[in-house]
Amino acid sequence: MKSKYHLKDSSFYYANTDIPKNKFDIKDSQIIHDIEQELLIKSYEIFFDELEEDTLFDEEYFKSLHKRTFESLYEWAGLYRDFNMSKGESRFCQGAFIESSSKKIFEELKQDNYLKDFENRPKEEFAKKLAYYKCEINALHPFCELNGRITRMFFDMIVSFNGYKFIDYSSVTPKEYINCAIECVQYADESGFEKIILNGLNKI
Ligand SMILES: Nc1ncnc2c1ncn2[C@@H]1O[C@H](COP(=O)(O)OP(=O)(O)OP(=O)(O)O)[C@@H](O)[C@H]1O
Ligand SMILES: [Mg+2]
């Protein structure tokens, strides 16, 4: 499998839209949004059912979330980008360094035993760790699109493993959420996400 995706130039989206070219040639944003949502919901069920004692939340697992969720729709599912990318004033990891930066993050996560030991530890400690890695992955922003959803799913599987429900973001406005993401990328400040996660973490 190719590990990188080269195609984010003008040909990545359909002309004058923010809809990525897709296998069904769908150009209606509501339809594409609904399909993405449906694929994501189905994938949550599948990955939740697949959680086992020996599941490793490693890089391969992270990539497989993106690939298996969206490969029926997008050719670049599961592939890292190799071009530079920004949103607003935030510049994400440069394309050329994604592979190596990703390895570093997941090596650190391995040292933390993939956050698999938090069932009986203080929720505050867990939220701090989750926020740290969420910021790291947000700043990496490794995929062309769908980074937010796949990153949330990744941490939802980790918290499930530890006996928690999926993280509840319902009390956070989109603006508050993006501000936390901006603080992560531009100021390496994960305290906003830490509060959001702590507030959204509830035992099953
Ligand atoms: N200006 C910004 N600075 C830093 N990070 C940002 C900014 N805007 C968005 N983000 C981050 O990028 C994510 C969106 O990335 P992307 O569009 O690849 O994924 P998505 O699945 O469509 O996201 P979402 O469902 O969260 O909108 C957001 O969830 C947020 O974490
Ligand atoms: Mg998006």
PDB file of N, CA and C in Angstrom, residues 152 169-182 193 196:
ATOM      1  N   ARG A 152     -11.203  11.570  17.065  1.00  0.00           N
ATOM      2  CA  ARG A 152     -12.186  11.374  18.150  1.00  0.00           C
ATOM      3  C   ARG A 152     -12.512   9.890  18.309  1.00  0.00           C
ATOM      4  N   TYR A 169     -19.057  15.293  23.807  1.00  0.00           N
ATOM      5  CA  TYR A 169     -18.664  16.664  23.450  1.00  0.00           C
ATOM      6  C   TYR A 169     -19.896  17.571  23.328  1.00  0.00           C
ATOM      7  N   SER A 170     -21.053  17.067  23.763  1.00  0.00           N
ATOM      8  CA  SER A 170     -22.292  17.778  23.442  1.00  0.00           C
ATOM      9  C   SER A 170     -22.425  19.138  24.132  1.00  0.00           C
ATOM     10  N   SER A 171     -21.692  19.347  25.224  1.00  0.00           N
ATOM     11  CA  SER A 171     -21.836  20.654  25.871  1.00  0.00           C
ATOM     12  C   SER A 171     -20.833  21.681  25.325  1.00  0.00           C
ATOM     13  N   VAL A 172     -20.072  21.276  24.316  1.00  0.00           N
ATOM     14  CA  VAL A 172     -19.062  22.181  23.758  1.00  0.00           C
ATOM     15  C   VAL A 172     -19.567  22.732  22.420  1.00  0.00           C
ATOM     16  N   THR A 173     -19.461  24.026  22.232  1.00  0.00           N
ATOM     17  CA  THR A 173     -19.868  24.582  20.933  1.00  0.00           C
ATOM     18  C   THR A 173     -18.745  24.347  19.921  1.00  0.00           C
ATOM     19  N   PRO A 174     -19.085  24.304  18.631  1.00  0.00           N
ATOM     20  CA  PRO A 174     -18.038  24.126  17.607  1.00  0.00           C
ATOM     21  C   PRO A 174     -16.934  25.174  17.745  1.00  0.00           C
ATOM     22  N   LYS A 175     -17.317  26.392  18.092  1.00  0.00           N
ATOM     23  CA  LYS A 175     -16.329  27.466  18.212  1.00  0.00           C
ATOM     24  C   LYS A 175     -15.357  27.189  19.369  1.00  0.00           C
ATOM     25  N   GLU A 176     -15.910  26.762  20.496  1.00  0.00           N
ATOM     26  CA  GLU A 176     -15.055  26.438  21.648  1.00  0.00           C
ATOM     27  C   GLU A 176     -14.084  25.307  21.295  1.00  0.00           C
ATOM     28  N   TYR A 177     -14.630  24.327  20.567  1.00  0.00           N
ATOM     29  CA  TYR A 177     -13.818  23.167  20.193  1.00  0.00           C
ATOM     30  C   TYR A 177     -12.652  23.589  19.288  1.00  0.00           C
ATOM     31  N   ILE A 178     -12.969  24.385  18.293  1.00  0.00           N
ATOM     32  CA  ILE A 178     -11.927  24.845  17.357  1.00  0.00           C
ATOM     33  C   ILE A 178     -10.899  25.716  18.091  1.00  0.00           C
ATOM     34  N   ASN A 179     -11.389  26.557  19.020  1.00  0.00           N
ATOM     35  CA  ASN A 179     -10.439  27.375  19.789  1.00  0.00           C
ATOM     36  C   ASN A 179      -9.440  26.515  20.547  1.00  0.00           C
ATOM     37  N   CYS A 180      -9.919  25.408  21.093  1.00  0.00           N
ATOM     38  CA  CYS A 180      -9.004  24.493  21.798  1.00  0.00           C
ATOM     39  C   CYS A 180      -8.001  23.896  20.814  1.00  0.00           C
ATOM     40  N   ALA A 181      -8.487  23.560  19.624  1.00  0.00           N
ATOM     41  CA  ALA A 181      -7.591  22.993  18.603  1.00  0.00           C
ATOM     42  C   ALA A 181      -6.542  24.025  18.200  1.00  0.00           C
ATOM     43  N   ILE A 182      -6.967  25.276  18.089  1.00  0.00           N
ATOM     44  CA  ILE A 182      -6.036  26.356  17.737  1.00  0.00           C
ATOM     45  C   ILE A 182      -4.980  26.525  18.843  1.00  0.00           C
ATOM     46  N   PHE A 193      -8.566  21.359  25.808  1.00  0.00           N
ATOM     47  CA  PHE A 193      -9.042  19.998  25.519  1.00  0.00           C
ATOM     48  C   PHE A 193      -9.111  19.161  26.799  1.00  0.00           C
ATOM     49  N   ILE A 196     -12.382  19.900  28.365  1.00  0.00           N
ATOM     50  CA  ILE A 196     -13.475  19.307  27.579  1.00  0.00           C
ATOM     51  C   ILE A 196     -13.544  17.801  27.809  1.00  0.00           C
TER      52      ILE A 196
END
